[in-house]
XYZ file of C-alpha atoms in Angstrom:
724
model
C 27.003 -7.366 1.573
C 27.376 -9.100 4.912
C 26.399 -8.618 8.513
C 28.273 -9.869 11.540
C 26.545 -11.622 14.428
C 28.909 -11.569 17.400
C 28.579 -13.923 20.282
C 30.591 -12.238 23.035
C 31.557 -8.723 22.164
C 30.700 -5.913 19.798
C 33.184 -4.886 17.142
C 33.511 -2.080 14.682
C 32.024 -2.585 11.174
C 34.390 -4.500 8.927
C 34.858 -4.183 5.216
C 33.596 -7.025 3.083
C 34.616 -7.505 -0.563
C 31.447 -5.629 -1.592
C 32.000 -2.958 1.031
C 28.753 -3.738 2.872
C 29.446 -5.619 6.086
C 28.281 -4.688 9.555
C 28.333 -6.033 13.051
C 25.165 -7.000 14.784
C 25.077 -7.449 18.522
C 26.611 -9.074 21.542
C 24.852 -11.996 23.192
C 27.151 -12.372 26.187
C 25.721 -13.363 29.536
C 26.591 -9.993 31.013
C 24.411 -8.129 28.514
C 21.100 -6.659 29.683
C 18.322 -8.105 27.530
C 16.257 -5.330 25.962
C 12.529 -5.848 25.409
C 10.721 -4.386 22.407
C 7.134 -3.315 23.003
C 4.682 -1.770 20.497
C 3.879 1.097 22.848
C 4.820 4.734 23.186
C 4.625 5.092 26.922
C 1.358 3.419 27.959
C -0.498 3.694 24.652
C -0.340 1.958 21.306
C -0.549 4.119 18.173
C -3.992 3.957 16.577
C -3.796 3.661 12.806
C -6.178 3.666 9.906
C -8.431 6.581 10.697
C -10.584 7.862 7.839
C -10.089 11.251 6.188
C -11.137 14.064 8.489
C -11.453 16.503 5.563
C -13.735 14.386 3.348
C -15.666 12.473 6.039
C -15.633 14.573 9.230
C -18.852 13.066 10.616
C -17.620 9.505 10.187
C -14.247 10.482 11.623
C -16.021 11.608 14.784
C -18.980 9.248 15.127
C -17.457 5.924 14.027
C -14.432 6.179 16.322
C -14.405 4.074 19.456
C -13.535 6.325 22.369
C -11.874 3.687 24.516
C -9.956 2.110 21.672
C -6.597 2.592 23.357
C -7.792 0.533 26.337
C -8.854 -2.430 24.200
C -6.399 -5.163 23.339
C -6.276 -8.034 20.865
C -8.204 -11.259 20.628
C -7.611 -14.447 18.675
C -10.541 -15.149 16.350
C -9.684 -18.866 16.071
C -9.665 -19.364 19.840
C -13.068 -20.996 20.510
C -13.738 -22.256 24.019
C -16.640 -23.390 26.143
C -17.462 -19.741 26.932
C -18.120 -19.059 23.234
C -21.153 -21.373 23.240
C -24.401 -21.414 25.170
C -23.614 -24.777 26.822
C -21.289 -25.919 29.564
C -19.718 -29.178 30.566
C -16.890 -31.583 29.755
C -18.583 -32.763 26.542
C -19.028 -29.166 25.382
C -15.329 -28.532 25.842
C -14.615 -31.375 23.415
C -17.300 -30.357 20.909
C -17.034 -26.568 21.241
C -15.899 -26.106 17.584
C -18.937 -27.984 16.280
C -21.386 -26.265 18.657
C -19.927 -22.889 17.782
C -20.454 -23.468 14.069
C -24.098 -24.477 14.683
C -24.778 -21.192 16.507
C -23.504 -18.944 13.735
C -26.186 -16.802 12.086
C -26.520 -17.360 8.343
C -28.743 -14.609 6.904
C -31.176 -15.834 4.214
C -31.230 -14.257 0.761
C -34.239 -15.968 -0.817
C -35.638 -12.735 -2.312
C -32.355 -11.703 -3.962
C -33.332 -12.855 -7.496
C -36.617 -11.023 -7.296
C -34.905 -7.797 -6.129
C -32.385 -8.044 -8.948
C -35.104 -8.520 -11.574
C -36.928 -5.479 -10.155
C -33.840 -3.251 -10.232
C -33.837 -0.166 -12.446
C -31.104 -1.323 -14.814
C -32.711 -4.701 -15.538
C -36.165 -3.171 -15.863
C -34.827 -0.681 -18.427
C -33.497 -3.561 -20.463
C -36.776 -5.447 -20.212
C -38.797 -2.433 -21.349
C -36.439 -1.559 -24.193
C -35.488 1.883 -22.879
C -31.807 0.978 -23.204
C -30.122 0.119 -26.568
C -29.781 -3.640 -26.758
C -32.790 -4.256 -24.472
C -35.966 -6.218 -25.080
C -37.377 -3.480 -27.327
C -34.684 -4.150 -29.915
C -35.674 -7.607 -31.062
C -35.589 -9.625 -27.832
C -38.762 -10.881 -26.219
C -39.219 -9.980 -22.513
C -39.561 -13.695 -21.613
C -36.273 -14.485 -23.260
C -34.600 -11.594 -21.403
C -36.016 -12.882 -18.113
C -34.634 -16.358 -18.801
C -31.272 -14.779 -19.639
C -31.367 -12.883 -16.331
C -32.067 -16.124 -14.471
C -29.201 -17.829 -16.350
C -26.773 -15.080 -15.368
C -27.971 -15.231 -11.750
C -27.469 -19.005 -11.745
C -23.917 -18.433 -12.956
C -23.281 -15.802 -10.293
C -24.477 -17.653 -7.205
C -26.943 -20.167 -5.835
C -28.930 -19.975 -2.635
C -26.442 -20.699 0.179
C -26.937 -23.942 2.045
C -26.729 -23.171 5.770
C -25.752 -26.740 6.641
C -22.824 -26.683 4.225
C -21.748 -23.256 5.435
C -21.754 -24.431 9.068
C -19.980 -27.649 8.199
C -17.350 -25.793 6.237
C -16.932 -23.264 9.082
C -16.299 -26.115 11.509
C -13.736 -27.708 9.210
C -12.079 -24.345 8.533
C -11.842 -23.594 12.253
C -10.022 -26.844 12.870
C -7.731 -26.266 9.927
C -6.862 -22.698 11.031
C -5.990 -23.953 14.487
C -3.634 -26.489 12.916
C -2.064 -23.827 10.737
C -1.876 -20.826 13.128
C -0.853 -20.286 16.705
C -3.294 -17.362 16.729
C -5.061 -14.940 14.401
C -4.963 -11.567 16.103
C -7.655 -8.907 15.710
C -7.718 -5.530 17.420
C -10.896 -5.296 19.472
C -11.125 -1.544 18.980
C -10.990 -1.866 15.192
C -13.704 -4.535 15.325
C -15.871 -2.336 17.575
C -15.802 0.416 14.954
C -16.855 -1.970 12.188
C -19.664 -3.345 14.348
C -20.809 0.198 15.114
C -20.943 0.959 11.397
C -22.911 -2.245 10.759
C -25.543 -1.204 13.303
C -26.342 1.868 11.180
C -28.322 -0.393 8.839
C -26.545 0.491 5.597
C -24.740 -2.202 3.576
C -21.179 -2.741 4.724
C -18.558 -2.922 1.981
C -15.078 -4.167 2.817
C -12.116 -3.689 0.477
C -9.048 -5.866 0.933
C -5.476 -5.190 -0.162
C -5.027 -8.963 -0.815
C -1.557 -9.217 0.650
C -1.683 -13.012 0.781
C -3.807 -15.937 -0.398
C -5.110 -16.197 3.158
C -7.458 -13.252 2.680
C -10.068 -15.487 1.067
C -10.114 -17.598 4.254
C -9.430 -15.242 7.114
C -11.699 -12.302 6.232
C -14.982 -14.258 5.811
C -14.225 -16.417 8.863
C -13.342 -13.396 10.988
C -16.520 -11.458 10.182
C -18.689 -14.544 10.682
C -17.098 -15.246 14.055
C -17.634 -11.637 15.162
C -21.367 -11.735 14.424
C -21.326 -9.663 11.221
C -22.818 -12.404 9.070
C -21.550 -13.729 5.770
C -18.901 -11.864 3.835
C -19.533 -12.005 0.108
C -16.705 -11.579 -2.349
C -16.660 -11.505 -6.139
C -14.460 -14.148 -7.801
C -13.197 -14.848 -11.276
C -14.854 -18.006 -12.592
C -11.764 -18.869 -14.652
C -9.782 -19.510 -11.428
C -11.872 -22.525 -10.390
C -12.956 -25.743 -11.997
C -16.696 -26.299 -12.751
C -17.064 -28.739 -9.853
C -15.414 -26.308 -7.437
C -17.647 -23.472 -8.648
C -20.767 -25.567 -7.954
C -19.617 -26.275 -4.398
C -18.631 -22.659 -3.672
C -21.940 -21.352 -5.030
C -23.766 -23.564 -2.555
C -21.563 -22.077 0.150
C -22.669 -18.602 -0.938
C -19.901 -17.929 -3.446
C -20.338 -15.451 -6.288
C -18.697 -15.638 -9.721
C -18.783 -12.801 -12.210
C -20.079 -13.807 -15.631
C -17.523 -13.510 -18.466
C -19.761 -11.055 -20.312
C -19.465 -8.455 -17.533
C -15.937 -7.477 -18.592
C -16.638 -7.129 -22.314
C -16.280 -3.763 -24.036
C -19.058 -1.225 -23.747
C -20.128 -1.521 -27.357
C -20.815 -5.248 -26.909
C -24.511 -6.025 -26.552
C -23.682 -9.370 -24.902
C -22.221 -7.727 -21.837
C -24.963 -5.156 -21.408
C -27.387 -7.406 -19.564
C -24.658 -9.097 -17.551
C -23.344 -5.745 -16.266
C -26.869 -4.665 -15.323
C -27.422 -7.855 -13.321
C -23.989 -7.614 -11.632
C -24.617 -3.969 -10.759
C -27.972 -4.877 -9.204
C -26.404 -7.795 -7.304
C -23.531 -5.724 -5.808
C -24.613 -5.876 -2.044
C -24.348 -9.531 -1.507
C -21.374 -11.148 -3.140
C -19.836 -14.555 -2.231
C -18.613 -16.481 0.852
C -15.393 -18.400 1.403
C -14.036 -17.283 -1.930
C -11.329 -19.565 -3.269
C -11.016 -21.227 0.115
C -10.597 -24.775 -1.094
C -7.946 -23.857 -3.653
C -6.047 -21.869 -1.034
C -6.284 -24.693 1.482
C -4.645 -27.096 -0.926
C -1.783 -24.704 -1.720
C -1.211 -23.796 1.930
C -1.199 -27.414 3.016
C 1.425 -28.284 0.443
C 3.505 -25.165 1.258
C 3.509 -25.218 5.031
C 2.176 -28.622 5.939
C 1.460 -29.141 9.625
C 5.057 -29.057 10.844
C 5.192 -25.358 11.883
C 2.442 -23.083 13.043
C 2.575 -19.366 12.400
C 0.852 -16.229 13.654
C -1.363 -13.936 11.647
C -2.934 -10.532 12.165
C -5.900 -8.831 10.507
C -6.018 -5.050 10.241
C -9.245 -3.073 9.836
C -9.244 0.622 9.007
C -11.907 2.988 10.375
C -15.148 2.753 8.336
C -16.714 5.817 6.795
C -19.960 6.789 5.106
C -19.759 6.560 1.323
C -22.649 8.978 0.964
C -20.848 11.558 3.087
C -17.672 11.111 1.048
C -19.481 11.604 -2.272
C -21.043 14.876 -1.137
C -17.767 16.209 0.278
C -15.580 15.014 -2.617
C -17.704 16.638 -5.334
C -17.578 19.988 -3.561
C -13.759 20.284 -3.505
C -12.768 19.327 -7.040
C -10.403 21.696 -8.718
C -8.487 21.911 -11.966
C -5.893 19.223 -12.627
C -3.449 18.439 -15.393
C -1.910 15.251 -16.693
C 1.670 14.257 -15.931
C 2.632 15.016 -19.520
C 1.407 18.597 -19.202
C 3.071 19.086 -15.816
C 6.471 17.457 -16.185
C 7.428 16.954 -19.839
C 8.331 20.610 -20.570
C 10.561 20.685 -17.475
C 12.266 17.388 -18.382
C 13.035 18.688 -21.868
C 14.297 22.029 -20.548
C 11.575 24.038 -22.228
C 10.569 25.764 -18.955
C 11.609 25.845 -15.323
C 8.454 26.854 -13.486
C 6.231 24.098 -12.120
C 2.567 24.649 -13.177
C 0.213 25.776 -10.454
C -2.116 22.780 -10.544
C -2.537 19.254 -9.219
C -1.688 16.003 -11.034
C -4.391 13.685 -12.340
C -2.965 10.236 -12.979
C -4.866 7.360 -14.592
C -3.458 4.710 -12.262
C -6.593 2.594 -11.717
C -7.292 -0.287 -14.155
C -9.655 0.616 -16.979
C -12.262 -2.133 -17.073
C -15.677 -2.497 -18.645
C -17.685 -1.659 -15.495
C -15.551 1.452 -14.881
C -15.955 2.693 -18.440
C -19.700 2.249 -18.123
C -19.748 5.121 -15.624
C -19.876 8.797 -16.461
C -16.586 10.690 -16.566
C -17.395 12.433 -13.283
C -18.172 9.114 -11.594
C -14.967 7.575 -12.971
C -13.000 10.399 -11.343
C -14.887 9.785 -8.116
C -13.999 6.079 -8.167
C -10.298 6.800 -8.794
C -10.111 9.298 -5.952
C -12.058 7.028 -3.611
C -9.573 4.218 -4.460
C -6.714 6.501 -3.490
C -8.379 7.284 -0.147
C -9.062 3.643 0.609
C -5.566 2.502 -0.383
C -4.013 5.221 1.789
C -6.083 4.137 4.795
C -5.338 0.444 4.248
C -1.569 1.014 3.946
C -1.611 3.240 7.032
C -3.488 0.644 9.093
C -1.095 -2.238 8.341
C 1.468 -3.018 11.013
C 5.170 -3.161 10.189
C 6.643 -6.610 10.738
C 10.091 -7.507 12.031
C 11.123 -9.043 8.691
C 10.595 -5.686 6.969
C 12.824 -3.939 9.496
C 15.509 -6.593 9.226
C 15.443 -6.536 5.420
C 15.729 -2.733 5.451
C 18.703 -2.775 7.814
C 20.458 -5.463 5.775
C 19.983 -3.527 2.527
C 20.351 0.122 3.534
C 21.458 0.900 7.048
C 24.584 -1.294 7.340
C 25.186 -0.597 11.048
C 25.029 -2.687 14.219
C 21.679 -4.382 13.881
C 20.982 -4.674 17.585
C 20.859 -0.948 18.235
C 19.481 -0.075 14.813
C 16.579 -2.527 15.123
C 15.534 -0.953 18.401
C 16.019 2.585 17.006
C 14.027 1.892 13.843
C 11.162 0.375 15.832
C 10.975 3.474 17.972
C 11.020 5.732 14.886
C 8.125 3.786 13.393
C 6.059 4.198 16.561
C 6.900 7.900 16.767
C 5.491 8.416 13.268
C 2.129 6.990 14.250
C 2.544 3.519 12.689
C 2.032 0.215 14.446
C 4.367 -2.773 14.653
C 3.236 -6.380 14.688
C 5.765 -7.854 17.122
C 7.060 -7.636 20.674
C 9.485 -9.544 22.910
C 13.142 -9.750 23.730
C 15.328 -8.027 21.153
C 17.699 -10.975 20.752
C 14.802 -13.379 20.163
C 13.174 -11.003 17.671
C 16.340 -10.766 15.611
C 16.840 -14.533 15.617
C 13.223 -15.075 14.601
C 13.488 -12.499 11.799
C 16.626 -14.143 10.413
C 14.961 -17.546 10.559
C 12.081 -16.203 8.437
C 14.571 -14.702 5.993
C 16.798 -17.801 5.873
C 15.864 -18.431 2.246
C 17.267 -15.027 1.266
C 20.326 -14.756 3.524
C 23.277 -17.015 4.220
C 24.388 -17.568 7.842
C 28.077 -18.395 8.059
C 29.895 -19.432 11.241
C 33.367 -17.880 11.092
C 34.599 -18.512 14.646
C 33.229 -19.510 18.008
C 30.229 -17.352 18.871
C 30.404 -15.268 15.687
C 28.026 -15.459 12.766
C 28.201 -13.755 9.388
C 24.930 -12.796 7.708
C 25.250 -12.462 3.934
C 22.207 -11.582 1.780
C 22.083 -13.954 -1.163
C 22.653 -12.185 -4.506
C 20.074 -12.303 -7.218
C 16.494 -13.089 -6.220
C 17.462 -12.903 -2.540
C 18.257 -9.197 -2.768
C 15.110 -8.603 -4.829
C 12.974 -10.196 -2.124
C 14.687 -8.183 0.612
C 13.942 -5.032 -1.386
C 10.277 -6.010 -1.586
C 10.117 -6.518 2.153
C 11.907 -3.250 2.875
C 9.310 -1.408 0.732
C 6.872 -1.955 3.625
C 8.817 0.718 5.534
C 8.497 3.273 2.724
C 5.050 4.591 3.785
C 6.468 5.221 7.278
C 9.365 7.397 6.081
C 7.856 8.489 2.746
C 7.734 12.225 3.504
C 11.321 12.271 4.748
C 12.474 10.086 1.838
C 10.883 12.430 -0.707
C 12.485 15.413 1.034
C 15.920 13.770 1.185
C 15.844 12.844 -2.520
C 14.654 16.360 -3.360
C 17.572 17.824 -1.411
C 19.849 15.431 -3.278
C 18.487 16.754 -6.548
C 19.050 20.312 -5.426
C 22.658 19.584 -4.501
C 23.357 17.522 -7.616
C 24.571 20.460 -9.690
C 26.406 22.237 -6.908
C 28.634 19.743 -5.132
C 30.235 16.461 -6.251
C 28.052 13.396 -5.505
C 30.839 11.869 -3.381
C 31.712 15.151 -1.679
C 32.040 15.299 2.129
C 28.982 16.050 4.222
C 30.632 19.172 5.591
C 30.922 20.622 2.095
C 27.264 19.985 1.396
C 26.296 21.601 4.676
C 27.891 24.900 3.676
C 25.381 25.561 0.907
C 22.222 27.551 1.583
C 18.979 25.989 0.354
C 16.088 28.376 -0.189
C 12.597 27.286 0.699
C 11.314 28.021 -2.826
C 13.991 25.804 -4.338
C 13.088 23.012 -1.936
C 9.416 23.401 -2.803
C 10.217 23.120 -6.500
C 12.338 19.996 -6.150
C 9.755 18.314 -3.910
C 7.007 19.097 -6.440
C 9.044 17.654 -9.312
C 9.683 14.422 -7.447
C 6.041 14.238 -6.314
C 4.845 14.452 -9.887
C 7.328 11.766 -10.990
C 6.416 9.233 -8.329
C 3.436 6.957 -9.041
C 0.249 7.841 -7.285
C -0.199 4.404 -5.763
C 3.195 4.831 -4.099
C 2.888 8.421 -2.970
C -0.676 7.893 -1.688
C -1.333 11.640 -1.647
C -4.971 12.103 -0.738
C -6.988 13.927 -3.434
C -8.221 16.434 -0.857
C -4.642 17.430 0.043
C -2.953 20.010 -2.141
C 0.603 19.560 -3.371
C 1.859 22.696 -1.644
C 0.508 21.521 1.690
C 2.358 18.271 1.166
C 5.536 20.221 0.325
C 5.279 22.038 3.627
C 4.668 18.746 5.404
C 7.803 17.283 3.849
C 9.828 20.326 4.827
C 8.501 20.172 8.383
C 9.454 16.479 8.625
C 13.002 17.223 7.495
C 13.290 19.914 10.159
C 11.743 17.708 12.869
C 14.113 14.787 12.187
C 17.078 17.182 12.374
C 18.283 16.995 8.761
C 17.574 20.649 7.972
C 18.425 23.641 10.116
C 16.907 27.079 9.498
C 19.508 29.687 8.578
C 18.571 33.199 9.675
C 19.699 35.743 7.114
C 20.402 39.304 8.280
C 17.261 41.412 8.400
C 14.867 38.467 7.877
C 12.143 37.479 10.278
C 12.895 34.427 12.379
C 11.571 31.199 10.861
C 10.052 30.206 14.191
C 8.339 33.573 14.719
C 4.835 32.461 13.810
C 3.128 35.223 15.751
C 3.922 37.847 13.128
C 2.875 35.801 10.097
C 0.487 37.650 7.853
C -2.540 35.921 6.396
C -4.295 37.608 3.496
C -8.026 37.906 3.366
C -8.151 35.218 0.688
C -6.581 32.649 3.033
C -8.761 33.537 6.011
C -11.873 31.982 4.552
C -10.316 29.085 2.695
C -10.895 25.534 4.020
C -7.979 23.471 5.285
C -5.764 22.128 2.532
C -6.980 24.672 -0.064
C -3.735 26.612 -0.353
C -2.287 26.901 -3.846
C 0.598 28.743 -5.418
C -1.822 31.150 -7.095
C -1.759 33.051 -3.831
C 1.753 34.249 -4.597
C 1.545 37.070 -2.071
C 0.938 34.541 0.683
C 4.168 32.684 -0.065
C 6.409 35.665 -0.708
C 7.824 35.401 2.802
C 9.213 31.956 1.881
C 11.636 33.601 -0.545
C 13.705 34.903 2.368
C 13.923 31.585 4.235
C 17.030 29.446 3.871
C 18.150 26.140 5.327
C 21.356 24.187 5.727
C 22.021 20.499 6.146
C 22.578 19.707 9.798
C 26.122 18.800 10.854
C 25.077 16.418 13.637
C 26.896 13.095 13.626
C 23.863 10.934 12.819
C 22.688 13.045 9.855
C 24.848 11.649 7.008
C 23.820 8.043 7.725
C 20.160 8.936 8.164
C 20.152 11.039 4.994
C 21.632 8.145 3.022
C 19.153 5.736 4.623
C 16.188 7.892 3.508
C 17.513 8.290 -0.038
C 18.040 4.575 -0.444
C 14.415 3.831 0.465
C 13.384 5.294 -2.886
C 16.452 4.221 -4.800
C 15.059 0.880 -6.160
C 12.155 2.658 -7.819
C 14.158 5.625 -9.080
C 16.968 3.401 -10.418
C 14.394 1.265 -12.222
C 12.972 4.433 -13.800
C 16.451 5.599 -14.842
C 17.259 2.200 -16.367
C 13.905 2.246 -18.184
C 14.889 5.611 -19.699
C 18.210 4.165 -20.786
C 16.413 1.202 -22.348
C 14.281 3.364 -24.663
C 16.787 3.258 -27.516
C 17.144 -0.518 -27.194
C 13.526 -1.564 -26.795
C 11.638 -3.144 -29.679
C 8.576 -0.955 -30.280
C 5.722 -1.089 -31.141
C 4.769 -3.903 -28.791
C 2.000 -4.816 -26.402
C 2.228 -3.588 -22.824
C 2.923 -7.075 -21.504
C 5.491 -7.691 -24.223
C 7.389 -4.449 -23.556
C 7.186 -5.119 -19.810
C 8.931 -8.452 -20.405
C 11.590 -6.700 -22.518
C 12.262 -4.125 -19.794
C 12.318 -6.766 -17.047
C 14.921 -8.782 -18.940
C 17.000 -5.623 -19.347
C 16.759 -4.937 -15.578
C 17.901 -8.473 -14.875
C 20.827 -8.170 -17.271
C 21.844 -4.838 -15.727
C 21.582 -6.359 -12.244
C 24.001 -9.113 -13.218
C 26.482 -6.570 -14.552
C 26.252 -3.922 -11.804
C 25.069 -6.042 -8.870
C 21.953 -3.928 -8.296
C 19.394 -6.668 -7.877
C 16.992 -4.453 -5.944
C 15.697 -3.046 -9.274
C 15.149 -6.408 -10.982
C 11.482 -6.539 -10.062
C 8.635 -6.964 -12.585
C 6.457 -4.653 -10.501
C 9.001 -1.865 -10.885
C 9.090 -2.502 -14.638
C 5.297 -2.144 -14.822
C 5.400 1.021 -12.707
C 8.041 2.542 -14.993
C 6.026 1.807 -18.128
C 2.830 3.270 -16.654
C 4.673 6.400 -15.546
C 6.346 6.851 -18.941
C 2.971 6.426 -20.607
C 1.468 9.163 -18.435
C 4.533 11.321 -19.037
C 4.108 11.084 -22.819
C 7.252 9.056 -23.400
C 5.227 6.056 -24.531
C 1.942 6.256 -26.424
C -0.711 3.577 -26.502
C -2.446 3.255 -29.872
C -5.163 0.860 -31.083
C -4.392 -1.844 -33.608
C -6.271 -4.851 -35.054
C -4.413 -7.102 -32.610
C -5.174 -4.842 -29.612
C -3.589 -1.775 -28.001
C 0.153 -1.420 -28.628
C 2.807 0.849 -27.147
C 4.723 3.207 -29.432
C 7.645 5.476 -28.665
C 6.581 9.111 -28.689
C 8.107 11.191 -31.509
C 9.271 13.669 -28.878
C 11.481 11.057 -27.203
C 12.582 9.321 -30.406
C 15.791 11.361 -30.331
C 18.643 10.109 -28.169
C 19.131 13.628 -26.741
C 15.690 13.777 -25.183
C 16.078 10.236 -23.830
C 19.272 11.306 -22.080
C 17.494 14.381 -20.687
C 14.848 12.118 -19.196
C 17.484 9.833 -17.661
C 19.424 12.793 -16.206
C 16.238 14.250 -14.753
C 15.559 10.995 -12.908
C 19.129 10.393 -11.778
C 19.408 13.731 -10.054
C 17.245 12.328 -7.261
C 19.342 9.160 -6.827
C 21.974 9.140 -4.116
C 24.830 6.865 -5.162
């Protein structure tokens, strides 16, 4: 796979030995330089709004009205104006003076509040099994509480916090050109903090820098000290002592023990009582050392912090409990269809156990566990939606999938991202952006000068292609609905036309709306929940209609009017039954069969516009690394050595993916994360079963899929959605 950079003129795409070579752009002096801006007209897309269905009051009240008029600020830019003093000496000591003026809230009464909490008091009084009433003296329990608190955190030393803030500010200015923060996003967080309730921030932890940037950012914006839980095994004893004096918090090892362990009972009660204030500057020193060795001081980079819209947890709990409906596991939904035992998709939603099962989660009631899982899905969806797409992700996607002239495609793809309500984290001249993106990807691509002014860009095989696939996955949330729809259409056409058949032949076939709904539902159930990010308050059939609408809007599907049928765009004559008139938004299910009977007469064709074949292939290939990994995992079932632990079988599957990549040249699938995702999905599907053993839980092959025939059925079911 190669890409041509031309110096003076544009040429037609050439054929490389692997069949994947494209031209890029002309950089001649007569060319008009095109500027890329992250705006649609005058306004920038606002991202990361909370769920309007589950938290309507927060959606309205915690939104900053003039957010589109606010720009960005650099949180590491500290000047004379950021202090109370003025003068030439202040300009030289502004970092130090700024750190002295930061407010460090005291927490002297925290131990007393924790000891007076309900959970700890129940243990002291013996009302809980394993408490003081079962052989432990109250004084001994109090000493144990104090020991656990001493392990968790010490009283923060304001002088050390200010000194460390000053040193960190100087270090960040040596490392970064700027750290951008959207003023409107920060205004919403500050507005939520003024409400008086504790503010909880959840991070996606994209980089090691989160432990530095997030606490520093909130402290610099007047929100006080950010406190984060940290694993004590990740730091040495000396480092833990220093971080505790800076306000750090370390979970005791007993907190993650099993529920039947009496040792972890008191630790979990103390941790639960201490969950408003956690720790400051978590892992900062360890991260500083690794960053200094990795980057050094030779090149400074830019960074950007994204904040989603805050919402009231109390409001979410009340709304979420009122809209729970019946759900089934992936095994109940999909396994009979995979094995050919039935063709109808059950009329219910999928409940997938995709969150880690830990001791604190198991300590909750089943209803609360479900609430935590669905809240996690909401939070993850908002955090992914609020993240800006970077130029390296666009470049990696174009190198892997699009294979056209990168100059025009880069500009087109940026515009498509903005049109879908996502933000981009770059701007500038198009030629400079492409050069900068290639410089960041230089470890994964080879730049070859073939003649004067021309440059050949060749993605490096092996780990280089795997890394490009990881970067391109950042674009998947942007085009996820269209990608699901395109792969569903591919599955619908799989048994009707040859896979390599011409686009005109595929466009002749009529696709009914009910068939499209069914294929979209099947693919939705197959995809992992942390990838699909379908909100729990959104029904599957509403998502199916959203996918279908996106395919029509982007021009891939065209409505075909059959004789005697009502026009698809004639919405004025649509009939709503009495059952639908009173239902809340998103509460439409297939049980209302009379309300979807009109869909039986609606048909669509693939559009014959010139751009449609390439765009259709582009959308299908966005999901191809995951689907190919799933298909290869199905083919590996008869080779895998089971029973085995989950980590052991994951290593087996990953080695198989690497071996297959070497044979077929499909390195995009050789990713350990894809191997883990395949194993988790197969476990939920009933292909793999997890059973207890003296050495711990072990994976076994289900008796249903022990036969080679059923394994092939599973592989064929997955491969129908893959566009070769």
